[in-house]
Coordinates of C-alpha atoms and ligand atoms in Angstrom, one line a residue:
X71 CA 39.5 215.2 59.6
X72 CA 39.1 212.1 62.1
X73 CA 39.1 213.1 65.5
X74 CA 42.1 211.8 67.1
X75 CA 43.3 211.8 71.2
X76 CA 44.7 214.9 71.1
X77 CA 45.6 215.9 67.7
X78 CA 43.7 215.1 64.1
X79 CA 44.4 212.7 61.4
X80 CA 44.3 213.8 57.8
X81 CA 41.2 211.6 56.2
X82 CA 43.4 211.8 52.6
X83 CA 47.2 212.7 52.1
X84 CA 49.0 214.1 48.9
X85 CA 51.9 215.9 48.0
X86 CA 53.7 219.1 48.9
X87 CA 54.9 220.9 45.6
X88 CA 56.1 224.5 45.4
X89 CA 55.5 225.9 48.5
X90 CA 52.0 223.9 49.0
X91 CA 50.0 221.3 49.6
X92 CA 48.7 219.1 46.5
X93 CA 46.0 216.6 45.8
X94 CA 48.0 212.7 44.8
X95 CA 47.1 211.8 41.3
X96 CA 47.8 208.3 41.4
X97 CA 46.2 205.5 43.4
X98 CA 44.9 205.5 47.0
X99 CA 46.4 203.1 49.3
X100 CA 45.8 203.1 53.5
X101 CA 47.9 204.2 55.7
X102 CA 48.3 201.9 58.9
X103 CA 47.8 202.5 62.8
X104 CA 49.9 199.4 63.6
X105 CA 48.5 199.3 67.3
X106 CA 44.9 199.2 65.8
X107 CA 45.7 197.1 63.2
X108 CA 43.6 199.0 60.8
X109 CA 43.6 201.9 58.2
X110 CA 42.9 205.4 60.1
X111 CA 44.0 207.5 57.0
X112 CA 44.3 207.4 53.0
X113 CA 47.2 207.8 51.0
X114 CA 46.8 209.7 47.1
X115 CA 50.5 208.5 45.5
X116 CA 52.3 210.9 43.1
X117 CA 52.5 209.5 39.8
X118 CA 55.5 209.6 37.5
X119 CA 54.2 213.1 36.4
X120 CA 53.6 214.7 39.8
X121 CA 57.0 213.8 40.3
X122 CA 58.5 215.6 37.8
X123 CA 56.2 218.4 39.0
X124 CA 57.8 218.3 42.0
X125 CA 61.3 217.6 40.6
X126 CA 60.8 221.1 38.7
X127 CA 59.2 223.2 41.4
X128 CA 62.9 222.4 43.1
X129 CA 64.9 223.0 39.9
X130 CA 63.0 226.4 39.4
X131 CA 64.0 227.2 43.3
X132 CA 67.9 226.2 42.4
X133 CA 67.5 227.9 40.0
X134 CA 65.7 231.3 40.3
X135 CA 64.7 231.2 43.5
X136 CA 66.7 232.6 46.7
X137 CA 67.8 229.8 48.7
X138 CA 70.7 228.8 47.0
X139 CA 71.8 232.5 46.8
X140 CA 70.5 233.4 50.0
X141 CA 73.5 234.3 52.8
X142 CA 74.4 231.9 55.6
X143 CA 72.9 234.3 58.3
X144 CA 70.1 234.2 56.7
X145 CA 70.0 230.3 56.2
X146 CA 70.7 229.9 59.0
X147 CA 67.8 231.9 60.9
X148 CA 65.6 229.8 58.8
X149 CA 67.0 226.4 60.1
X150 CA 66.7 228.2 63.5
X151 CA 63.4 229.1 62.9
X152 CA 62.1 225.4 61.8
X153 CA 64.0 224.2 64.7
X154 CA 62.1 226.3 66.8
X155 CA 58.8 225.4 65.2
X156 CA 59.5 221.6 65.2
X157 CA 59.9 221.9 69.2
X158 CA 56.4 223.6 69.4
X159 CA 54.7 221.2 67.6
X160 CA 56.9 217.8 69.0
X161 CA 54.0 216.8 70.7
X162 CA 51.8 216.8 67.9
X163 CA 54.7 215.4 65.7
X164 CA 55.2 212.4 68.2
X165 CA 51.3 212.4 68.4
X166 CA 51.4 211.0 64.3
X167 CA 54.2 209.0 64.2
X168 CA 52.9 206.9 67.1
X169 CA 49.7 206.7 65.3
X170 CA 51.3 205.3 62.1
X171 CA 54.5 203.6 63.2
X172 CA 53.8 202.3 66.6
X173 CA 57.0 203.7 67.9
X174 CA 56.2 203.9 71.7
X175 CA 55.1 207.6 72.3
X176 CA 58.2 208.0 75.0
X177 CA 60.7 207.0 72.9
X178 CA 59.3 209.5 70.0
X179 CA 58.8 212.9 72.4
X180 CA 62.8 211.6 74.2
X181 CA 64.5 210.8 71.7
X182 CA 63.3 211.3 68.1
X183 CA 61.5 214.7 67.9
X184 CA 64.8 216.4 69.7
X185 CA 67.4 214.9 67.4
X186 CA 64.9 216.0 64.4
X187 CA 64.7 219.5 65.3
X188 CA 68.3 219.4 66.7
X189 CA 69.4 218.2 63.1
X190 CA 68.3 221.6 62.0
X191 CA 70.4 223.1 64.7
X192 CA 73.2 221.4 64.5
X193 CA 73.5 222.1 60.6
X194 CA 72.7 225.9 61.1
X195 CA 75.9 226.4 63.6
X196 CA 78.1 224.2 61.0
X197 CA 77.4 226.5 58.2
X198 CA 78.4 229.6 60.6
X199 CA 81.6 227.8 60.8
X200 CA 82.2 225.8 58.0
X201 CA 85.9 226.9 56.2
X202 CA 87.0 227.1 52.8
X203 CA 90.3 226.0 51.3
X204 CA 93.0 228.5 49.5
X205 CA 96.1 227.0 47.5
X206 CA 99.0 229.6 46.8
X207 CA 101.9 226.8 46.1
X208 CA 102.1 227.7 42.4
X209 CA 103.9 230.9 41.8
X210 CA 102.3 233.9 40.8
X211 CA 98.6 232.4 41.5
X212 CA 96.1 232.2 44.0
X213 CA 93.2 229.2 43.7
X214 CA 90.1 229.3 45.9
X215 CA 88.1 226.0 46.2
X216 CA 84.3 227.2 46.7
X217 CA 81.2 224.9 47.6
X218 CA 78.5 225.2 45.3
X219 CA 74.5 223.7 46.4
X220 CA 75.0 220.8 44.2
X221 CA 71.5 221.3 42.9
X222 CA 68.8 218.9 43.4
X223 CA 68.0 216.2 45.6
X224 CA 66.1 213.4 45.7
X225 CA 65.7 212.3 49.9
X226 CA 64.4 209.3 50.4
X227 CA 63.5 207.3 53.9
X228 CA 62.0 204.3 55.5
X229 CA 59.3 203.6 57.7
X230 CA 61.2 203.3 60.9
X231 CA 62.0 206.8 62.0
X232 CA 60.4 208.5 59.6
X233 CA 60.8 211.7 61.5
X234 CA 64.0 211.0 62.6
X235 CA 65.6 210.2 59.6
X236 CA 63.9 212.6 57.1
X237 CA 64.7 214.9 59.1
X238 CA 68.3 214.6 58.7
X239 CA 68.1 214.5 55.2
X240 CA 66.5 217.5 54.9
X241 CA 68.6 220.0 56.9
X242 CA 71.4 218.9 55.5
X243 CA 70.5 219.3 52.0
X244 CA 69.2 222.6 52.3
X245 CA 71.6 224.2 55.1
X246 CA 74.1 224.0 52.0
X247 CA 71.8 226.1 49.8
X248 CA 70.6 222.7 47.6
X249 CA 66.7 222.0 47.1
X250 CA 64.8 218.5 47.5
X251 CA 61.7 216.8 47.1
X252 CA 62.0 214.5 50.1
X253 CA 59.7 210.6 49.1
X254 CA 58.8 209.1 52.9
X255 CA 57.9 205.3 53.0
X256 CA 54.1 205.4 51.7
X257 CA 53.5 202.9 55.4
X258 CA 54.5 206.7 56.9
X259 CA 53.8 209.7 55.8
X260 CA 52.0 211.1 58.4
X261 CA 54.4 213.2 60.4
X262 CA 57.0 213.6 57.6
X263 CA 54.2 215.8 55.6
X264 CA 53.3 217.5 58.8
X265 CA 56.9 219.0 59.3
X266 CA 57.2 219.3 55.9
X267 CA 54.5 221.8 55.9
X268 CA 55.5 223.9 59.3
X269 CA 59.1 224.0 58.1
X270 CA 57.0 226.4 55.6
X271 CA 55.1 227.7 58.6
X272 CA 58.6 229.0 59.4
X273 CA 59.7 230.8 56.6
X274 CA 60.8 228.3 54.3
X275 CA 60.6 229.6 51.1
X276 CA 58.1 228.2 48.3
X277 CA 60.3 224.7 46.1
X278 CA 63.1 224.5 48.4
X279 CA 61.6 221.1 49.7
X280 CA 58.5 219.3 48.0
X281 CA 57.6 216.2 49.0
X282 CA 55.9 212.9 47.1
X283 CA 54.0 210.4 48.3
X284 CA 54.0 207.1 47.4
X285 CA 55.1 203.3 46.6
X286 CA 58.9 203.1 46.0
X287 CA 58.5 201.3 42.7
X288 CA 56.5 203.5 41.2
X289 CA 56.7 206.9 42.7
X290 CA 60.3 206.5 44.9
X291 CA 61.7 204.9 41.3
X292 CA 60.6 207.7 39.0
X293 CA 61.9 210.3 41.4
X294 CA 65.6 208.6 41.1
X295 CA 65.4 208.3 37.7
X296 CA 64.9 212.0 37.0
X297 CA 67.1 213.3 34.9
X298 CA 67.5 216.8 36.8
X299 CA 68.1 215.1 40.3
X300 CA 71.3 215.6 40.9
X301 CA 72.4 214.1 44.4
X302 CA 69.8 210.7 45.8
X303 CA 70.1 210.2 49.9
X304 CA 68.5 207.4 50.3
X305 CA 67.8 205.4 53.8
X306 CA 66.6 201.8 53.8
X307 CA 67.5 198.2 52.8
X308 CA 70.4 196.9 51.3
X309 CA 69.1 195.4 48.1
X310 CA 66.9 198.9 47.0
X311 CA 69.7 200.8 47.9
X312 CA 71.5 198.4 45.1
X313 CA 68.8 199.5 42.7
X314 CA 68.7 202.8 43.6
X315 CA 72.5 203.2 42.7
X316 CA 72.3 201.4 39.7
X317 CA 69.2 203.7 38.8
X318 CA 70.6 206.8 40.0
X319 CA 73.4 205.3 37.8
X320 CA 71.9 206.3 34.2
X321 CA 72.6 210.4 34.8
X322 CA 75.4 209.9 37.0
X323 CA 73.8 211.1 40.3
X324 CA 76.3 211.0 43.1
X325 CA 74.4 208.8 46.3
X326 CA 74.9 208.2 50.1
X327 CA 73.1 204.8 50.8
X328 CA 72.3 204.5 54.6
X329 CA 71.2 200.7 54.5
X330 CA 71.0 197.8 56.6
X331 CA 73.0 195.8 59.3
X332 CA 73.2 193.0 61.9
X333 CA 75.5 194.7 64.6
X334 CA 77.5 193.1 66.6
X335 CA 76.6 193.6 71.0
X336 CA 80.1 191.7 72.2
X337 CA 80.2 191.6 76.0
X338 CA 83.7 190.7 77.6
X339 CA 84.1 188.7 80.8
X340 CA 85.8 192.1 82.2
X341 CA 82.9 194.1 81.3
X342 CA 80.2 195.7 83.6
X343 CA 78.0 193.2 83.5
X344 CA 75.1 194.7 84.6
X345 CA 75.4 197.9 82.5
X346 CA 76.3 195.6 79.4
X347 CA 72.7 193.9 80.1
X348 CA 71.2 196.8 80.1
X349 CA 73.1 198.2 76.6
X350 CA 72.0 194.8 75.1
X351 CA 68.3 195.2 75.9
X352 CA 68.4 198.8 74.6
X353 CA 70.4 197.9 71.6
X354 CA 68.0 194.9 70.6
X355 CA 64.6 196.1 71.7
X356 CA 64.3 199.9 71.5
X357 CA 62.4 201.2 68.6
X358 CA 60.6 197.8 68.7
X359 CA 63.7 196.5 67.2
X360 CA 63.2 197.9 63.8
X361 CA 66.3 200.3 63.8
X362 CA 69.5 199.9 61.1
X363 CA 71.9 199.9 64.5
X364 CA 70.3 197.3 66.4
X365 CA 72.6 194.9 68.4
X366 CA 70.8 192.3 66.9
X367 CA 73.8 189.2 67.2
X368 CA 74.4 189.4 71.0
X369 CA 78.0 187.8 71.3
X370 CA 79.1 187.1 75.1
X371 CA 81.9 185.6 76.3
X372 CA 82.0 181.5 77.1
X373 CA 83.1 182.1 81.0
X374 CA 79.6 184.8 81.2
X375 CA 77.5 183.5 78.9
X376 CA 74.7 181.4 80.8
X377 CA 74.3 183.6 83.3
X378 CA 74.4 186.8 80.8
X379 CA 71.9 184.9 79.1
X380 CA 69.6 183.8 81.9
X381 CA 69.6 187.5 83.0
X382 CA 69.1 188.7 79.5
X383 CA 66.0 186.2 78.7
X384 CA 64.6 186.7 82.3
X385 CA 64.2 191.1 81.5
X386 CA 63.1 190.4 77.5
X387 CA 59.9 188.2 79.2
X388 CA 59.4 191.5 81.7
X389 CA 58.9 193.9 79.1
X390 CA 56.0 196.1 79.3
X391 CA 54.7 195.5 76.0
X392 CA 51.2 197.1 74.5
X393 CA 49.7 200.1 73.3
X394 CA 52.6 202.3 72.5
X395 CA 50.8 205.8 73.6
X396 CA 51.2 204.4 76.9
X397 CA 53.8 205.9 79.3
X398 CA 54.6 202.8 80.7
X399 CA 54.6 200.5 77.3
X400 CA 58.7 199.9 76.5
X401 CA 57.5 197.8 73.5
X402 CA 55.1 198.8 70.9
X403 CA 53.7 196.6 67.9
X404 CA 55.9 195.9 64.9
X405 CA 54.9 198.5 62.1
X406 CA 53.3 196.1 59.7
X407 CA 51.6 193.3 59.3
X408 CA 54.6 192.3 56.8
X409 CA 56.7 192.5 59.4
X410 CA 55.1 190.9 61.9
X411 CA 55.0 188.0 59.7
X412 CA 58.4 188.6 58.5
X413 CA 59.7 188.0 62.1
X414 CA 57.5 185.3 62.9
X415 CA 59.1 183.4 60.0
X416 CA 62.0 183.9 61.5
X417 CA 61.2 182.4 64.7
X418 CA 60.1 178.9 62.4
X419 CA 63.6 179.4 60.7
X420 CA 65.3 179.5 63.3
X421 CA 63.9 176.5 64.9
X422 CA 64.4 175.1 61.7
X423 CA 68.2 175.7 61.5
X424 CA 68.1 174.1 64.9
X425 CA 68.6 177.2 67.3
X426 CA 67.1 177.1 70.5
X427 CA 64.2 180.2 71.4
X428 CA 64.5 180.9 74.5
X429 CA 62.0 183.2 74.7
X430 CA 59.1 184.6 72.9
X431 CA 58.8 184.1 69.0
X432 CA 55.2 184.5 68.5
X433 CA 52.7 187.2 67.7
X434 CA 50.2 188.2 70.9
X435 CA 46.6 187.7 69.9
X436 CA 45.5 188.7 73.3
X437 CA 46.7 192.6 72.2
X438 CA 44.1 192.7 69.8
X439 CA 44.6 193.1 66.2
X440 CA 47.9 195.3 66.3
X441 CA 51.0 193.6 65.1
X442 CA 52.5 192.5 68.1
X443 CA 55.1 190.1 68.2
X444 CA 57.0 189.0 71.3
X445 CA 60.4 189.8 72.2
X446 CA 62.3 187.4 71.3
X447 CA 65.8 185.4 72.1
X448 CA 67.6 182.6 70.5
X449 CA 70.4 180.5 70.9
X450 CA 72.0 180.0 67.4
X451 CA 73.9 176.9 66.8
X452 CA 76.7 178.7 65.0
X453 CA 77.2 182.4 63.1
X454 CA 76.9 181.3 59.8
X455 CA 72.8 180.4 60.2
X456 CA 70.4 182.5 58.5
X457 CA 69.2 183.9 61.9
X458 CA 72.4 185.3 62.6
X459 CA 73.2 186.5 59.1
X460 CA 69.9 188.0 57.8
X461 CA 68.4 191.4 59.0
X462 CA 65.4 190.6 60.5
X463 CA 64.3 193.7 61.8
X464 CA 62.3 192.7 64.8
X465 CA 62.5 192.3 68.3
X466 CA 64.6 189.2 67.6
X467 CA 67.9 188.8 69.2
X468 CA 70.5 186.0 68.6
X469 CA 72.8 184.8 71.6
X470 CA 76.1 183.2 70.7
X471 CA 79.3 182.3 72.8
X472 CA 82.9 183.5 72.0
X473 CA 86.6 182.8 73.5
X474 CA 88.7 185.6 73.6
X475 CA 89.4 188.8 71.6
X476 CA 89.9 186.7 68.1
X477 CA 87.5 184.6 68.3
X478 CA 85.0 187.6 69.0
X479 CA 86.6 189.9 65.8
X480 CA 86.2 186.5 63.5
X481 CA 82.8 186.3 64.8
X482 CA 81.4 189.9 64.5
X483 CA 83.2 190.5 61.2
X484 CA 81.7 187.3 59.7
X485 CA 79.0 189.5 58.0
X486 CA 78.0 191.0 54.7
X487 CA 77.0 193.9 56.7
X488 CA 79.3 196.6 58.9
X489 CA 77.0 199.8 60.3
X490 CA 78.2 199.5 63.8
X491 CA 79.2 197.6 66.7
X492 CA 79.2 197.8 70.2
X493 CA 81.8 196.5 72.7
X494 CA 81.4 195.8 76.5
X495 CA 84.7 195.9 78.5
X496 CA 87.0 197.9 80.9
X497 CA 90.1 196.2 80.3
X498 CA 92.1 198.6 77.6
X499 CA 94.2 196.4 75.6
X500 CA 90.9 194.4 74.8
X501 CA 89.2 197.2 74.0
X502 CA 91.9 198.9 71.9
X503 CA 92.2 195.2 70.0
X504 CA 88.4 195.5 69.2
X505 CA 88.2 198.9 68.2
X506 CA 90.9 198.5 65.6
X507 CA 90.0 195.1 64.6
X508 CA 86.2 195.8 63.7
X509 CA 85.2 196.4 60.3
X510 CA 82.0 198.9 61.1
X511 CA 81.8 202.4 60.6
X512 CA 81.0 203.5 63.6
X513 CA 82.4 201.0 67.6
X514 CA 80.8 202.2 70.5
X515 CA 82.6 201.2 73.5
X516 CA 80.3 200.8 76.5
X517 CA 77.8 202.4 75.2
X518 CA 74.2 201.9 73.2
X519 CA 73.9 204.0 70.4
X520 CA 75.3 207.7 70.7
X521 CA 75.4 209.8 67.7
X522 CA 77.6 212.0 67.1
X523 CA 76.2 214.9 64.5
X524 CA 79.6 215.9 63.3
X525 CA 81.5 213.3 62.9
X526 CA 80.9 210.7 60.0
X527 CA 77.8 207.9 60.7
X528 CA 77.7 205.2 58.0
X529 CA 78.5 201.6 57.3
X530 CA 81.0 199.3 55.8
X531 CA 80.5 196.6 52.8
X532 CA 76.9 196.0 52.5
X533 CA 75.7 198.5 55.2
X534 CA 76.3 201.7 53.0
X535 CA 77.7 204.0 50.8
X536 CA 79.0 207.6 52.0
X537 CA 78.4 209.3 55.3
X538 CA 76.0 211.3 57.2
X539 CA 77.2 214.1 59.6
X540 CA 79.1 217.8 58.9
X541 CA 81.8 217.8 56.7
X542 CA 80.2 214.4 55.3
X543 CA 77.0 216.2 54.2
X544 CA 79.0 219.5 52.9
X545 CA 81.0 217.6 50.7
X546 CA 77.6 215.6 49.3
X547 CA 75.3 218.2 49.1
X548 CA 77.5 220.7 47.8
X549 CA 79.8 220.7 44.4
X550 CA 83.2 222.5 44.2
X551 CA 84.6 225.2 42.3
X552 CA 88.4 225.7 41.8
X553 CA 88.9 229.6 40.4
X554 CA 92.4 230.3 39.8
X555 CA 93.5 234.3 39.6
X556 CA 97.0 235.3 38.5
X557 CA 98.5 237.8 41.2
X558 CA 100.1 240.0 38.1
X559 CA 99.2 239.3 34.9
X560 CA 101.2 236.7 33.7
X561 CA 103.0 236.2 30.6
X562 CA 101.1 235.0 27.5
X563 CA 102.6 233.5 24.6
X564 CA 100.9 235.6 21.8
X565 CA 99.7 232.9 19.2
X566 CA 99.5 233.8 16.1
X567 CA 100.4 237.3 16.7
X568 CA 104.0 239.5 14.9
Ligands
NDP280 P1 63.1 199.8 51.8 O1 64.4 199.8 51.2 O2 62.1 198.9 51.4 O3 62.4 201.3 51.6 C1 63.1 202.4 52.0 C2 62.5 203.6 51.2 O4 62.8 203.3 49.8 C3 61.0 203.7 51.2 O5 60.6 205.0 51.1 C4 60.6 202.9 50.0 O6 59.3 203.3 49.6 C5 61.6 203.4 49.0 N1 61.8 202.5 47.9 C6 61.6 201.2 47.7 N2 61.9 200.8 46.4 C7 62.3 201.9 45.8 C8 62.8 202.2 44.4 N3 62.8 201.2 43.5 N4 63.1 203.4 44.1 C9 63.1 204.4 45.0 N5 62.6 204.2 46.3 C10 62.3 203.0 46.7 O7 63.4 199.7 53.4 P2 62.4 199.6 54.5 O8 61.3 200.6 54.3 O9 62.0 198.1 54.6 O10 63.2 200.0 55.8 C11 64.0 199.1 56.5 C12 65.4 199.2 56.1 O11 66.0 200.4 56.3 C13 66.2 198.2 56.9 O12 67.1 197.4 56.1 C14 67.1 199.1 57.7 O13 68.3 198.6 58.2 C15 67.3 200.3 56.9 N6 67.7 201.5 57.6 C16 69.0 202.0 57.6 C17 69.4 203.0 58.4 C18 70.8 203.5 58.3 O14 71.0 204.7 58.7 N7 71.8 202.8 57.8 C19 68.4 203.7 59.3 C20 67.1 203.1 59.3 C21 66.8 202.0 58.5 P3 58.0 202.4 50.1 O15 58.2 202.0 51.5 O16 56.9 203.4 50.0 O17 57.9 201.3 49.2

């Protein structure tokens, strides 16, 4: 083990199959402290046949083991029990996925390691609670629809909130009595495998999740193409959820595709101006800017704009920026060196497609060799430029000007994507126009980013497929049975009978 700050790093990571943990078979990539800008662990990927290893230890806990049979109480003291155990160990939790994602450490112990072990909470009261349907319309017959565990599923997530996301995933596979293996992004593993193994430490019982590590074409790709998965939850971008449907495709697996966007932040003259400021610096530059919800196309109203925008650009250059175990950092490095580059490109682009940056738009030597790019802010010429259009995932925010309530719905909803938007006003009729005008699955109205566990969370066109969230997850993870029973026997017609 390398001696860490306050926790340890594991020198080589592998699998978790059946209950425990498991040498990789395949090749050995490192695994990234993007503040460092070095490796500070190694990564042993799952080959094709560790994967159907893994795929089986599930199958045999479908099913012969006792989860899927298991009652809800007693589900649900084990989702209780991992929520519990996820709480006790958040600091050490946050403590890895700084390390390996660069994620500044407040956001992680605030925000991310309470949603993941609330996730577990929230699905262990929705099981107490969840209801079943009865149909007696037909004369003479009762039918009961029953929810089955659908069997097993294949949960896969990206590097951004690795924690965060998996963990989502997971409870709400299991809570309904299906079994996984779970693949992380192979840039982040550290944390996932960590709760993966005290969800164990809690009482989870051996195959119920296993967990491969690995590059998505060769380990993430053999896992959705396994014949015996039979649900794939997959988080990332748009064009590998494309692949992942069409190779989930070739045995019919149903799957929910969480994937990308390039939300809308539209700030009315009539808004609160100073709270929408705020909302727009949270919505572009939290999470280093590397989350699927990001307001990443700021749109503000002609009669506000320059001086929303001077303000804006004036708190982007004020960010605390730096090493993102530090209290005080609000922005961390990017979480690769791809991405760093990725954004810097855009920067040129933009320039190129003859958008103004008004700040930042370069990488910051003087940090050392962690991937840190500056915040950044341009003024795009028009909506339909690359800049505005593309997910860049970054700390990279587009400004734009809009008149009015139609010229703001033409603007947002000129997009291949539609996860969310976020609307800044306090006059009603404007709001209610936007609200139902919006083509996103989810409008929050004066507000940055608030979940909402039980209602549905998705996107619209390119953005997704399905939903996350209660009855959302019950009706993926689970299959249903009709049985019909005759209240008296009914009549038969006796064929071939005197
Ligand atoms: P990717 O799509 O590249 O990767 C996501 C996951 O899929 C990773 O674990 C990756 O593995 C794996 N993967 C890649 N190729 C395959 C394949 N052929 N078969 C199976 N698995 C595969 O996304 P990023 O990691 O770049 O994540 C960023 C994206 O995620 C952004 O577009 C973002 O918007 C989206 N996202 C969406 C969210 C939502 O809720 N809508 C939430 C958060 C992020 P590996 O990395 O090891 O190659």
């Amino acid at each position: 083990m390398t001696a860490g700050a306050a926790f340890s790093l594991p020198a080589l990571l592998g699998a978790w199959i059946d209950g425990r943990p498991c040498a990789g078979d395949g090749e050995q990539w490192p695994v990234f402290n993007p503040a460092l800008g070095r490796p500070v662990s190694v990564l042993a990927e799952s080959s094709a046949s560790q994967v159907d290893a893994a795929v089986k230890a599930a199958v045999t806990a479908f099913e012969r083991g006792p989860w899927p049979r298991a009652s809800v109480e007693h589900r649900q003291g084990v989702l209780r029990a991992i929520q519990a155990q996820l709480l006790r160990h958040a600091e050490e939790l946050a403590w890895l996925e700084c390390q390996n994602t660069g994620i500044v450490l407040r956001e992680l112990r605030q925000r991310h390691l309470p949603r993941a072990a609330a996730n577990f909470g929230f699905f262990a009261d929705y099981i107490g609670q969840s209801a079943g349907q009865v149909y007696r319309q037909t004369p003479g017959y009762t039918s009961t629809v029953v929810r089955e565990p659908a069997g097993v599923a294949a949960l896969i997530s990206p590097w951004n909130a690795p924690v965060a996301l998996s963990s989502m995933q997971i409870a709400s596979a299991i809570a309904f009595g299906a079994t996984c293996v779970v693949k992380p992004s192979e840039q982040s593993p550290l944390a996932v495998l960590r709760m993966v193994e005290l969800m164990h430490e809690a009482g989870l019982p051996p195959g119920v999740v296993n967990l491969v590590n690995g590059r998505g074409p060769l380990t993430g790709e053999a896992l959705v193409a396994h014949p015996d998965v039979r649900r794939v939850c997959f988080t990332g971008g748009t064009e590998t959820g494309r692949h992942i449907m069409q190779t989930a495709a070739g045995h019919l697996a149903p799957c929910t595709l969480e994937l990308g966007g390039k939300s809308a932040n539209i700030v009315f003259e009539s808004a609160d101006l100073g709270r929408a400021l705020d909302g727009a610096l949270l919505g572009i530059f939290s999470n280093n800017g590397q989350q699927c919800l990001a307001g990443s196309r700021i749109l503000v109203q002609r009669s506000v704009f320059d001086d929303f925008v001077e303000r804006f650009v004036e708190r982007a250059r004020r960010l605390r920026i730096g090493d993102p175990m530090d209290e005080a950092t609000e922005l961390g490095p990017l979480a690769s060196q791809a991405q760093l580059q990725r954004v810097l490109r855009y920067a040129a682009l933009a320039r190129e497609e003859g958008g103004r940056v008004l700040t930042g738009g370069a990488a910051i030597p003087a940090l050392g060799p962690g991937f840190y790019a500056e915040p950044t802010a341009v003024l795009v010429p028009g909506n339909a430029c690359r800049v505005a259009q593309d997910e860049i995932f970054g700390p990279f925010a587009t400004l734009l000007p809009f008149d009015g309530v139609e010229d703001a719905l033409a603007i947002a909803n000129a997009s291949r994507y539609g996860l969310v938007s976020y609307v800044w006003s306090d006059h009603l009729p404007t709001v209610t126009a936007m609200t139902e005008g919006l083509r996103t699955g989810v409008v929050w109205v004066n507000t940055p980013m608030t979940r909402e566990l039980r209602a549905p969370f998705g996107g619209f066109k390119e953005s997704g497929v399905g939903r996350q969230g209660g009855a959302a997850c019950e009706a993926f993870f689970t299959e249903e049975k009709v049985v019909t029973v005759p209240i008296v026997p009914p009549v038969l017609r006796r064929l071939g009978g005197q």
